[in-house]
Amino acid sequence: MRGMRRSMFIDGNTAAAYGVKLCKPDVICAYPITPQTPIVEHLAEFVARGELKAKYIPIEGEHSAMMATAAASATGVRVFTATSSQGLSYMQEGLFFASGYRLPIVMAVVNRSMGAPWTILAGHDDAIAQRDTGWIQVYCTRGQEILDMIIQAYRVAEDRRVMLPIMVCFEGFVVSHCYENVEVPGQEEVDDFLPPYDPPYKLDVDDPLIITTFAEADWWLGFKKLHDEAMEEAKKVIEEVDEEYAKRFGRRYGGLLGTYRCDDAKVVLITMGSLAITSRLIVDRFREQGVRLGLINLRVFRPFPRERLLKELEGVEAVCIVERNCSPGGYGGAVFNELRSTLYSSGLRPLILDYITGMGGRDVTPRELEEMVAHAVKSWREGRVEREVTWVFGRRKV
Amino acid sequence: MSRLSERLKLRYESIEDLPPTPLFKAGASVLFETPWHLYGKPKVDYSKCTKCRLCWLYCPDGVIKMAEEGPKVDYAHCKGCGICAEECPVKAITMVME
């Protein structure tokens, strides 16, 4: 009745492609870029074999890819695109249009650090640089989560309370090219969970509209206010959808935040993306030594989950953030700055230590994570922070 | 069900009036008067006009319609750019400041 579930040994990109296939998009328009390429290759193959009844548009670049995807979405059909790094920044003008048009586009962003220095390897800086474009941003830890989040993303984006585009982000190579067993749901159960897209407005020759013409100066900011309110609504919708997905498919991710052993924690480690998996190991190790350490996996960066974070950080005395992004001259990474801003009016005053690492594809090993947490725990025990922002780079000690 | 284009407001009074993104029925510009007349209004001297239609062709706002005696300008939408006067080969159109 629920359709056949299959277990497949696939990498993150393939999981994304299968997730998209199950959502039956009508138009797929993307330009290949490392490390995202296999996603569009798989999708092109599905379309060529007739397994996916979609219009596949091979296009000349990412700027056009975003514009064509947005235009297709404006005609009231379900769309998908994917990119990475330089491609994402090349799209930037279109990103503002897609979100300002209030189009429920789902885009996979395979995170790769921005050049220069040139690299094709992991880093969250590409997506973080687009945080103000008005897109929802979800960060995934592994292949199964990517597949599940692509399906959930359409539900969130197309919800009438939201109507916003969404980036499903995951790190290049460490997640995109990492193989694991992924449970692929049956088509019928996905169809039940995700009904066909029913647009509130669309470009239609029988009912002609102008979508997003010039906004008068009096009202331009009013539209942005509505955009901001939709982001606040998205927080509720993301959690509802996570709950319903868990009931139907048996996998729960925690909505805005994934938490691990946070209940009585005095020190909390905050990470985004795949680092959360390694971090669980570290939490267990510290717990064995009697340190009340917990983990928050910041799954959603936009909208920023202020309320949930404040709830989780009640009673917490030190926070250790490990993040794969940086803002030269900005004093610490994006999570560090947003979290400190969130705490300012709350009365909560944990010590906060920020560790910037893992960019340009640099691995973050369990031993290093352990050292970072140990450094944070030392500061917590001493009750003072000597250095708030630490850059962890260079060659590993053998 | 009435068509969405017919249900949309043409003017907003408060944030409650706003759709999620600016939406108007197609062709809504004819419902608004947008006379700017930057370089004056084009006046046609029909005694000189040869009805060659170059003004009609060149008008970037499409506000010139051809009538029996020659071009008629929709002054409620003309921006007064002066292109019609510039292009008229017999100088039948002059820009008049009011």
GROMACS .gro file of C-alpha atoms in nm:
model
  496
    1MET     CA    1   0.000   0.000   0.000
    2ARG     CA    2   0.276   0.244   0.092
    3GLY     CA    3   0.478   0.146  -0.217
    4MET     CA    4   0.811  -0.031  -0.223
    5ARG     CA    5   1.087   0.103  -0.006
    6ARG     CA    6   1.436   0.023  -0.129
    7SER     CA    7   1.771   0.027   0.043
    8MET     CA    8   2.039   0.160  -0.188
    9PHE     CA    9   2.413   0.203  -0.139
   10ILE     CA   10   2.458   0.549  -0.290
   11ASP     CA   11   2.643   0.876  -0.235
   12GLY     CA   12   2.496   1.208  -0.123
   13ASN     CA   13   2.452   1.346  -0.474
   14THR     CA   14   2.268   1.034  -0.587
   15ALA     CA   15   2.049   1.051  -0.277
   16ALA     CA   16   1.961   1.409  -0.375
   17ALA     CA   17   1.876   1.298  -0.729
   18TYR     CA   18   1.649   1.016  -0.603
   19GLY     CA   19   1.482   1.260  -0.364
   20VAL     CA   20   1.411   1.496  -0.653
   21LYS     CA   21   1.281   1.213  -0.873
   22LEU     CA   22   1.030   1.112  -0.605
   23CYS     CA   23   0.899   1.471  -0.593
   24LYS     CA   24   0.821   1.464  -0.968
   25PRO     CA   25   0.937   1.812  -1.069
   26ASP     CA   26   0.801   1.940  -1.401
   27VAL     CA   27   1.110   2.143  -1.493
   28ILE     CA   28   1.474   2.084  -1.405
   29CYS     CA   29   1.718   2.348  -1.514
   30ALA     CA   30   2.078   2.342  -1.395
   31TYR     CA   31   2.435   2.400  -1.498
   32PRO     CA   32   2.693   2.145  -1.384
   33ILE     CA   33   2.967   2.245  -1.140
   34THR     CA   34   3.193   2.038  -0.918
   35PRO     CA   35   3.094   1.886  -0.675
   36GLN     CA   36   2.725   1.914  -0.772
   37THR     CA   37   2.761   1.766  -1.125
   38PRO     CA   38   2.647   1.407  -1.049
   39ILE     CA   39   2.307   1.537  -0.929
   40VAL     CA   40   2.223   1.688  -1.268
   41GLU     CA   41   2.380   1.393  -1.451
   42HIS     CA   42   2.154   1.151  -1.266
   43LEU     CA   43   1.848   1.368  -1.326
   44ALA     CA   44   1.927   1.405  -1.697
   45GLU     CA   45   1.954   1.027  -1.710
   46PHE     CA   46   1.619   0.976  -1.535
   47VAL     CA   47   1.456   1.209  -1.787
   48ALA     CA   48   1.632   1.046  -2.085
   49ARG     CA   49   1.518   0.700  -1.974
   50GLY     CA   50   1.162   0.827  -1.934
   51GLU     CA   51   1.159   0.745  -1.560
   52LEU     CA   52   1.097   1.112  -1.479
   53LYS     CA   53   0.846   1.308  -1.685
   54ALA     CA   54   1.017   1.645  -1.657
   55LYS     CA   55   1.140   1.906  -1.898
   56TYR     CA   56   1.518   1.905  -1.858
   57ILE     CA   57   1.683   2.229  -1.968
   58PRO     CA   58   2.062   2.215  -2.016
   59ILE     CA   59   2.154   2.582  -1.993
   60GLU     CA   60   2.458   2.800  -2.054
   61GLY     CA   61   2.536   2.913  -1.699
   62GLU     CA   62   2.410   2.952  -1.345
   63HIS     CA   63   2.269   3.302  -1.385
   64SER     CA   64   2.045   3.174  -1.665
   65ALA     CA   65   1.977   2.854  -1.471
   66MET     CA   66   1.830   3.052  -1.181
   67MET     CA   67   1.635   3.287  -1.407
   68ALA     CA   68   1.489   3.002  -1.615
   69THR     CA   69   1.407   2.803  -1.301
   70ALA     CA   70   1.230   3.105  -1.152
   71ALA     CA   71   1.042   3.173  -1.475
   72ALA     CA   72   0.931   2.808  -1.495
   73SER     CA   73   0.820   2.818  -1.133
   74ALA     CA   74   0.620   3.136  -1.202
   75THR     CA   75   0.412   2.939  -1.453
   76GLY     CA   76   0.290   2.731  -1.160
   77VAL     CA   77   0.492   2.412  -1.194
   78ARG     CA   78   0.731   2.231  -0.958
   79VAL     CA   79   1.096   2.300  -1.034
   80PHE     CA   80   1.443   2.195  -0.924
   81THR     CA   81   1.795   2.323  -0.971
   82ALA     CA   82   2.131   2.264  -0.807
   83THR     CA   83   2.466   2.436  -0.783
   84SER     CA   84   2.783   2.492  -0.580
   85SER     CA   85   3.015   2.773  -0.477
   86GLN     CA   86   3.107   2.998  -0.772
   87GLY     CA   87   2.788   2.892  -0.949
   88LEU     CA   88   2.580   2.996  -0.650
   89SER     CA   89   2.741   3.338  -0.636
   90TYR     CA   90   2.698   3.376  -1.013
   91MET     CA   91   2.325   3.320  -0.951
   92GLN     CA   92   2.305   3.580  -0.679
   93GLU     CA   93   2.100   3.842  -0.863
   94GLY     CA   94   1.850   3.570  -0.951
   95LEU     CA   95   1.838   3.445  -0.593
   96PHE     CA   96   1.688   3.776  -0.480
   97PHE     CA   97   1.434   3.760  -0.764
   98ALA     CA   98   1.334   3.401  -0.688
   99SER     CA   99   1.265   3.479  -0.323
  100GLY     CA  100   1.110   3.820  -0.396
  101TYR     CA  101   0.875   3.657  -0.649
  102ARG     CA  102   0.788   3.418  -0.362
  103LEU     CA  103   0.851   3.109  -0.572
  104PRO     CA  104   0.883   2.768  -0.400
  105ILE     CA  105   1.201   2.661  -0.580
  106VAL     CA  106   1.405   2.379  -0.428
  107MET     CA  107   1.778   2.400  -0.495
  108ALA     CA  108   2.049   2.161  -0.380
  109VAL     CA  109   2.362   2.353  -0.283
  110VAL     CA  110   2.665   2.131  -0.258
  111ASN     CA  111   2.884   2.345  -0.037
  112ARG     CA  112   3.230   2.424  -0.165
  113SER     CA  113   3.454   2.707  -0.050
  114MET     CA  114   3.466   3.022  -0.262
  115GLY     CA  115   3.778   3.108  -0.458
  116ALA     CA  116   4.029   3.261  -0.414
  117PRO     CA  117   4.244   3.076  -0.319
  118TRP     CA  118   4.101   2.832  -0.570
  119THR     CA  119   3.950   2.512  -0.439
  120ILE     CA  120   3.679   2.263  -0.527
  121LEU     CA  121   3.649   2.126  -0.175
  122ALA     CA  122   3.405   2.166   0.114
  123GLY     CA  123   3.319   2.481   0.311
  124HIS     CA  124   2.992   2.644   0.410
  125ASP     CA  125   3.107   2.992   0.305
  126ASP     CA  126   2.934   2.978  -0.036
  127ALA     CA  127   2.584   2.942   0.109
  128ILE     CA  128   2.650   3.161   0.412
  129ALA     CA  129   2.749   3.442   0.173
  130GLN     CA  130   2.391   3.420   0.034
  131ARG     CA  131   2.216   3.432   0.371
  132ASP     CA  132   2.047   3.768   0.301
  133THR     CA  133   1.898   3.661  -0.033
  134GLY     CA  134   1.573   3.560   0.140
  135TRP     CA  135   1.605   3.185   0.085
  136ILE     CA  136   1.542   2.924   0.351
  137GLN     CA  137   1.866   2.735   0.418
  138VAL     CA  138   1.879   2.380   0.553
  139TYR     CA  139   2.213   2.205   0.618
  140CYS     CA  140   2.225   1.825   0.592
  141THR     CA  141   2.463   1.583   0.760
  142ARG     CA  142   2.443   1.280   0.530
  143GLY     CA  143   2.285   1.116   0.225
  144GLN     CA  144   1.969   0.988   0.393
  145GLU     CA  145   1.900   1.332   0.535
  146ILE     CA  146   1.953   1.492   0.192
  147LEU     CA  147   1.693   1.265   0.032
  148ASP     CA  148   1.449   1.323   0.317
  149MET     CA  149   1.507   1.699   0.318
  150ILE     CA  150   1.454   1.737  -0.058
  151ILE     CA  151   1.109   1.581  -0.014
  152GLN     CA  152   1.038   1.791   0.297
  153ALA     CA  153   1.171   2.103   0.125
  154TYR     CA  154   0.893   2.100  -0.135
  155ARG     CA  155   0.633   2.068   0.141
  156VAL     CA  156   0.783   2.362   0.332
  157ALA     CA  157   0.843   2.583   0.027
  158GLU     CA  158   0.497   2.524  -0.125
  159ASP     CA  159   0.310   2.577   0.202
  160ARG     CA  160   0.082   2.879   0.152
  161ARG     CA  161   0.210   3.030   0.478
  162VAL     CA  162   0.565   3.021   0.341
  163MET     CA  163   0.590   3.038  -0.041
  164LEU     CA  164   0.968   3.080  -0.037
  165PRO     CA  165   1.257   2.912  -0.216
  166ILE     CA  166   1.477   2.678  -0.017
  167MET     CA  167   1.841   2.569  -0.038
  168VAL     CA  168   1.913   2.214   0.071
  169CYS     CA  169   2.283   2.242   0.153
  170PHE     CA  170   2.540   1.970   0.212
  171GLU     CA  171   2.919   1.973   0.204
  172GLY     CA  172   3.102   1.885  -0.115
  173PHE     CA  173   3.279   1.546  -0.126
  174VAL     CA  174   3.259   1.470   0.248
  175VAL     CA  175   2.882   1.436   0.207
  176SER     CA  176   2.813   1.462  -0.166
  177HIS     CA  177   3.055   1.182  -0.261
  178CYS     CA  178   3.031   0.974   0.055
  179TYR     CA  179   2.850   0.639   0.009
  180GLU     CA  180   2.607   0.500   0.263
  181ASN     CA  181   2.296   0.289   0.278
  182VAL     CA  182   2.000   0.512   0.199
  183GLU     CA  183   1.639   0.405   0.233
  184VAL     CA  184   1.453   0.532  -0.073
  185PRO     CA  185   1.080   0.565   0.002
  186GLY     CA  186   0.810   0.430  -0.229
  187GLN     CA  187   0.655   0.660  -0.489
  188GLU     CA  188   0.299   0.620  -0.353
  189GLU     CA  189   0.390   0.720   0.002
  190VAL     CA  190   0.579   1.024  -0.125
  191ASP     CA  191   0.279   1.116  -0.343
  192ASP     CA  192   0.059   1.095  -0.031
  193PHE     CA  193   0.297   1.316   0.165
  194LEU     CA  194   0.359   1.563  -0.116
  195PRO     CA  195   0.052   1.648  -0.324
  196PRO     CA  196   0.098   1.819  -0.663
  197TYR     CA  197   0.193   2.186  -0.638
  198ASP     CA  198  -0.110   2.412  -0.627
  199PRO     CA  199   0.016   2.767  -0.694
  200PRO     CA  200  -0.173   3.063  -0.541
  201TYR     CA  201  -0.085   3.262  -0.854
  202LYS     CA  202   0.087   3.184  -1.181
  203LEU     CA  203   0.158   3.312  -1.529
  204ASP     CA  204  -0.143   3.194  -1.725
  205VAL     CA  205  -0.255   3.301  -2.074
  206ASP     CA  206  -0.620   3.253  -1.971
  207ASP     CA  207  -0.589   3.478  -1.667
  208PRO     CA  208  -0.302   3.712  -1.749
  209LEU     CA  209  -0.107   3.868  -1.463
  210ILE     CA  210   0.197   4.084  -1.415
  211ILE     CA  211   0.407   3.920  -1.144
  212THR     CA  212   0.642   4.146  -0.954
  213THR     CA  213   0.640   4.463  -1.151
  214PHE     CA  214   0.787   4.780  -1.005
  215ALA     CA  215   0.692   4.829  -0.639
  216GLU     CA  216   0.611   5.185  -0.540
  217ALA     CA  217   0.854   5.339  -0.291
  218ASP     CA  218   0.579   5.341  -0.027
  219TRP     CA  219   0.533   4.965  -0.047
  220TRP     CA  220   0.869   4.812  -0.143
  221LEU     CA  221   0.961   4.761   0.221
  222GLY     CA  222   0.609   4.633   0.293
  223PHE     CA  223   0.673   4.343   0.057
  224LYS     CA  224   1.002   4.273   0.234
  225LYS     CA  225   0.817   4.277   0.568
  226LEU     CA  226   0.580   4.010   0.433
  227HIS     CA  227   0.887   3.815   0.319
  228ASP     CA  228   1.029   3.837   0.671
  229GLU     CA  229   0.697   3.726   0.823
  230ALA     CA  230   0.689   3.426   0.587
  231MET     CA  231   1.035   3.334   0.717
  232GLU     CA  232   0.900   3.339   1.074
  233GLU     CA  233   0.609   3.117   0.961
  234ALA     CA  234   0.860   2.884   0.797
  235LYS     CA  235   0.999   2.802   1.142
  236LYS     CA  236   0.664   2.653   1.242
  237VAL     CA  237   0.615   2.480   0.908
  238ILE     CA  238   0.963   2.321   0.911
  239GLU     CA  239   0.890   2.167   1.252
  240GLU     CA  240   0.541   2.050   1.152
  241VAL     CA  241   0.673   1.892   0.833
  242ASP     CA  242   0.957   1.720   1.024
  243GLU     CA  243   0.697   1.577   1.264
  244GLU     CA  244   0.471   1.450   0.988
  245TYR     CA  245   0.764   1.307   0.796
  246ALA     CA  246   0.874   1.119   1.107
  247LYS     CA  247   0.527   0.968   1.146
  248ARG     CA  248   0.510   0.853   0.786
  249PHE     CA  249   0.869   0.758   0.713
  250GLY     CA  250   1.017   0.690   1.057
  251ARG     CA  251   1.300   0.942   1.046
  252ARG     CA  252   1.302   1.253   1.263
  253TYR     CA  253   1.568   1.524   1.238
  254GLY     CA  254   1.446   1.771   1.498
  255GLY     CA  255   1.319   2.040   1.263
  256LEU     CA  256   1.521   2.357   1.312
  257LEU     CA  257   1.776   2.199   1.546
  258GLY     CA  258   1.902   1.850   1.604
  259THR     CA  259   2.002   1.800   1.968
  260TYR     CA  260   2.209   1.528   2.133
  261ARG     CA  261   2.245   1.484   2.511
  262CYS     CA  262   2.154   1.850   2.570
  263ASP     CA  263   1.908   1.797   2.856
  264ASP     CA  264   2.144   1.856   3.150
  265ALA     CA  265   2.435   1.999   2.951
  266LYS     CA  266   2.658   2.271   3.095
  267VAL     CA  267   2.870   2.296   2.783
  268VAL     CA  268   2.718   2.276   2.436
  269LEU     CA  269   2.892   2.216   2.106
  270ILE     CA  270   2.721   2.377   1.804
  271THR     CA  271   2.796   2.261   1.450
  272MET     CA  272   2.634   2.266   1.106
  273GLY     CA  273   2.625   1.989   0.847
  274SER     CA  274   2.835   1.674   0.860
  275LEU     CA  275   3.043   1.786   1.160
  276ALA     CA  276   2.743   1.696   1.376
  277ILE     CA  277   2.804   1.325   1.308
  278THR     CA  278   3.166   1.328   1.429
  279SER     CA  279   3.063   1.554   1.715
  280ARG     CA  280   2.830   1.292   1.868
  281LEU     CA  281   3.133   1.071   1.920
  282ILE     CA  282   3.308   1.358   2.096
  283VAL     CA  283   3.007   1.425   2.319
  284ASP     CA  284   3.007   1.060   2.428
  285ARG     CA  285   3.380   1.071   2.504
  286PHE     CA  286   3.345   1.382   2.721
  287ARG     CA  287   3.036   1.241   2.894
  288GLU     CA  288   3.242   0.934   2.987
  289GLN     CA  289   3.488   1.170   3.157
  290GLY     CA  290   3.202   1.330   3.350
  291VAL     CA  291   3.177   1.653   3.147
  292ARG     CA  292   2.813   1.747   3.086
  293LEU     CA  293   2.855   1.816   2.715
  294GLY     CA  294   2.569   1.834   2.464
  295LEU     CA  295   2.545   1.892   2.089
  296ILE     CA  296   2.324   2.121   1.885
  297ASN     CA  297   2.319   2.057   1.513
  298LEU     CA  298   2.208   2.388   1.362
  299ARG     CA  299   2.005   2.242   1.074
  300VAL     CA  300   1.840   2.562   0.961
  301PHE     CA  301   2.039   2.884   0.932
  302ARG     CA  302   1.765   3.091   0.763
  303PRO     CA  303   1.524   3.146   0.927
  304PHE     CA  304   1.761   3.160   1.226
  305PRO     CA  305   1.603   2.949   1.504
  306ARG     CA  306   1.632   3.206   1.783
  307GLU     CA  307   1.353   3.073   2.005
  308ARG     CA  308   1.463   2.709   1.992
  309LEU     CA  309   1.827   2.806   2.058
  310LEU     CA  310   1.736   3.014   2.362
  311LYS     CA  311   1.535   2.724   2.500
  312GLU     CA  312   1.815   2.476   2.446
  313LEU     CA  313   2.078   2.710   2.593
  314GLU     CA  314   1.896   2.771   2.920
  315GLY     CA  315   2.130   2.667   3.200
  316VAL     CA  316   2.422   2.625   2.960
  317GLU     CA  317   2.742   2.789   3.082
  318ALA     CA  318   2.968   2.760   2.778
  319VAL     CA  319   2.914   2.721   2.405
  320CYS     CA  320   3.173   2.586   2.165
  321ILE     CA  321   3.096   2.664   1.801
  322VAL     CA  322   3.280   2.485   1.522
  323GLU     CA  323   3.198   2.634   1.185
  324ARG     CA  324   3.301   2.601   0.822
  325ASN     CA  325   3.268   2.968   0.728
  326CYS     CA  326   3.446   3.292   0.800
  327SER     CA  327   3.402   3.662   0.743
  328PRO     CA  328   3.742   3.832   0.724
  329GLY     CA  329   3.726   4.135   0.949
  330GLY     CA  330   3.391   4.025   1.092
  331TYR     CA  331   3.530   3.878   1.417
  332GLY     CA  332   3.424   3.515   1.408
  333GLY     CA  333   3.197   3.313   1.184
  334ALA     CA  334   2.831   3.358   1.100
  335VAL     CA  335   2.695   3.124   1.367
  336PHE     CA  336   2.908   3.290   1.636
  337ASN     CA  337   2.780   3.635   1.543
  338GLU     CA  338   2.415   3.540   1.504
  339LEU     CA  339   2.414   3.345   1.827
  340ARG     CA  340   2.571   3.629   2.025
  341SER     CA  341   2.316   3.866   1.875
  342THR     CA  342   2.034   3.629   1.975
  343LEU     CA  343   2.160   3.607   2.333
  344TYR     CA  344   2.206   3.981   2.391
  345SER     CA  345   1.849   4.058   2.494
  346SER     CA  346   1.783   3.721   2.657
  347GLY     CA  347   1.978   3.751   2.980
  348LEU     CA  348   2.160   3.424   2.906
  349ARG     CA  349   2.535   3.477   2.926
  350PRO     CA  350   2.723   3.159   2.843
  351LEU     CA  351   3.089   3.190   2.748
  352ILE     CA  352   3.112   3.155   2.372
  353LEU     CA  353   3.412   3.018   2.186
  354ASP     CA  354   3.428   3.005   1.810
  355TYR     CA  355   3.649   2.770   1.610
  356ILE     CA  356   3.683   2.842   1.240
  357THR     CA  357   3.799   2.539   1.047
  358GLY     CA  358   3.708   2.287   0.779
  359MET     CA  359   3.709   2.529   0.488
  360GLY     CA  360   3.873   2.467   0.151
  361GLY     CA  361   3.808   2.099   0.215
  362ARG     CA  362   4.023   2.072   0.524
  363ASP     CA  363   3.917   1.765   0.720
  364VAL     CA  364   3.806   1.812   1.079
  365THR     CA  365   3.919   1.501   1.259
  366PRO     CA  366   3.771   1.362   1.581
  367ARG     CA  367   4.100   1.431   1.758
  368GLU     CA  368   4.090   1.798   1.656
  369LEU     CA  369   3.727   1.834   1.757
  370GLU     CA  370   3.823   1.684   2.090
  371GLU     CA  371   4.101   1.941   2.126
  372MET     CA  372   3.865   2.228   2.045
  373VAL     CA  373   3.608   2.108   2.297
  374ALA     CA  374   3.883   2.050   2.556
  375HIS     CA  375   3.998   2.409   2.503
  376ALA     CA  376   3.641   2.531   2.550
  377VAL     CA  377   3.591   2.314   2.859
  378LYS     CA  378   3.914   2.456   3.007
  379SER     CA  379   3.781   2.809   2.955
  380TRP     CA  380   3.451   2.708   3.114
  381ARG     CA  381   3.628   2.565   3.421
  382GLU     CA  382   3.840   2.880   3.454
  383GLY     CA  383   3.530   3.092   3.401
  384ARG     CA  384   3.696   3.317   3.145
  385VAL     CA  385   3.773   3.321   2.776
  386GLU     CA  386   4.124   3.408   2.672
  387ARG     CA  387   4.059   3.395   2.299
  388GLU     CA  388   3.705   3.393   2.161
  389VAL     CA  389   3.784   3.319   1.797
  390THR     CA  390   4.033   3.048   1.705
  391TRP     CA  391   4.133   2.951   1.351
  392VAL     CA  392   4.222   2.584   1.323
  393PHE     CA  393   4.416   2.517   1.004
  394GLY     CA  394   4.744   2.384   0.872
  395ARG     CA  395   4.885   2.033   0.871
  396ARG     CA  396   4.769   1.776   1.116
  397LYS     CA  397   5.012   1.647   1.373
  398VAL     CA  398   5.076   1.277   1.312
  399MET     CA  399  -1.472   3.125  -0.949
  400SER     CA  400  -1.375   3.476  -1.048
  401ARG     CA  401  -1.045   3.519  -1.218
  402LEU     CA  402  -0.751   3.610  -0.994
  403SER     CA  403  -0.657   3.899  -1.222
  404GLU     CA  404  -1.001   4.055  -1.160
  405ARG     CA  405  -0.980   4.016  -0.782
  406LEU     CA  406  -0.644   4.193  -0.740
  407LYS     CA  407  -0.635   4.545  -0.600
  408LEU     CA  408  -0.495   4.821  -0.813
  409ARG     CA  409  -0.391   5.041  -0.524
  410TYR     CA  410  -0.265   4.948  -0.180
  411GLU     CA  411  -0.381   5.133   0.130
  412SER     CA  412  -0.215   4.920   0.399
  413ILE     CA  413   0.008   4.614   0.439
  414GLU     CA  414  -0.308   4.399   0.460
  415ASP     CA  415  -0.377   4.488   0.096
  416LEU     CA  416  -0.043   4.360  -0.026
  417PRO     CA  417  -0.021   4.029  -0.210
  418PRO     CA  418   0.300   3.835  -0.132
  419THR     CA  419   0.471   3.995  -0.432
  420PRO     CA  420   0.344   4.279  -0.655
  421LEU     CA  421   0.065   4.128  -0.866
  422PHE     CA  422  -0.153   4.315  -1.113
  423LYS     CA  423  -0.388   4.216  -1.388
  424ALA     CA  424  -0.204   4.226  -1.718
  425GLY     CA  425  -0.241   4.557  -1.901
  426ALA     CA  426  -0.313   4.743  -1.577
  427SER     CA  427  -0.107   5.044  -1.692
  428VAL     CA  428  -0.399   5.171  -1.904
  429LEU     CA  429  -0.595   5.216  -1.580
  430PHE     CA  430  -0.341   5.464  -1.444
  431GLU     CA  431  -0.255   5.803  -1.584
  432THR     CA  432   0.121   5.846  -1.609
  433PRO     CA  433   0.177   6.174  -1.790
  434TRP     CA  434   0.532   6.301  -1.730
  435HIS     CA  435   0.587   6.515  -2.040
  436LEU     CA  436   0.955   6.560  -1.963
  437TYR     CA  437   1.039   6.761  -2.274
  438GLY     CA  438   0.687   6.889  -2.332
  439LYS     CA  439   0.386   6.749  -2.515
  440PRO     CA  440   0.413   6.645  -2.879
  441LYS     CA  441   0.178   6.860  -3.092
  442VAL     CA  442   0.096   6.738  -3.443
  443ASP     CA  443   0.052   6.976  -3.735
  444TYR     CA  444  -0.184   6.769  -3.951
  445SER     CA  445  -0.134   7.000  -4.251
  446LYS     CA  446   0.232   6.882  -4.271
  447CYS     CA  447   0.174   6.516  -4.171
  448THR     CA  448   0.216   6.260  -4.452
  449LYS     CA  449   0.081   5.971  -4.234
  450CYS     CA  450   0.407   5.783  -4.280
  451ARG     CA  451   0.360   5.622  -3.932
  452LEU     CA  452   0.725   5.662  -3.826
  453CYS     CA  453   0.611   5.834  -3.502
  454TRP     CA  454   0.373   5.544  -3.436
  455LEU     CA  455   0.657   5.299  -3.497
  456TYR     CA  456   0.918   5.479  -3.286
  457CYS     CA  457   0.707   5.571  -2.981
  458PRO     CA  458   0.866   5.365  -2.696
  459ASP     CA  459   0.546   5.383  -2.489
  460GLY     CA  460   0.300   5.293  -2.764
  461VAL     CA  461   0.084   5.598  -2.694
  462ILE     CA  462   0.040   5.702  -3.060
  463LYS     CA  463  -0.260   5.570  -3.249
  464MET     CA  464  -0.318   5.634  -3.617
  465ALA     CA  465  -0.648   5.806  -3.701
  466GLU     CA  466  -0.799   5.930  -4.026
  467GLU     CA  467  -0.623   6.269  -4.014
  468GLY     CA  468  -0.294   6.138  -3.872
  469PRO     CA  469  -0.133   6.034  -3.538
  470LYS     CA  470  -0.326   6.089  -3.213
  471VAL     CA  471  -0.121   6.105  -2.890
  472ASP     CA  472  -0.255   5.963  -2.564
  473TYR     CA  473  -0.133   6.245  -2.337
  474ALA     CA  474  -0.237   6.056  -2.023
  475HIS     CA  475   0.045   5.809  -2.086
  476CYS     CA  476   0.291   6.004  -2.303
  477LYS     CA  477   0.623   6.059  -2.121
  478GLY     CA  478   0.726   6.350  -2.341
  479CYS     CA  479   1.052   6.193  -2.456
  480GLY     CA  480   1.042   6.375  -2.792
  481ILE     CA  481   1.143   6.077  -3.005
  482CYS     CA  482   0.838   6.119  -3.233
  483ALA     CA  483   0.932   6.483  -3.300
  484GLU     CA  484   1.294   6.385  -3.364
  485GLU     CA  485   1.201   6.108  -3.607
  486CYS     CA  486   0.928   6.295  -3.801
  487PRO     CA  487   1.082   6.345  -4.151
  488VAL     CA  488   0.858   6.644  -4.234
  489LYS     CA  489   0.884   6.814  -3.890
  490ALA     CA  490   0.508   6.787  -3.836
  491ILE     CA  491   0.557   6.723  -3.462
  492THR     CA  492   0.688   6.984  -3.218
  493MET     CA  493   0.740   6.951  -2.845
  494VAL     CA  494   0.544   7.217  -2.658
  495MET     CA  495   0.619   7.302  -2.294
  496GLU     CA  496   0.314   7.410  -2.094
   0.00000   0.00000   0.00000
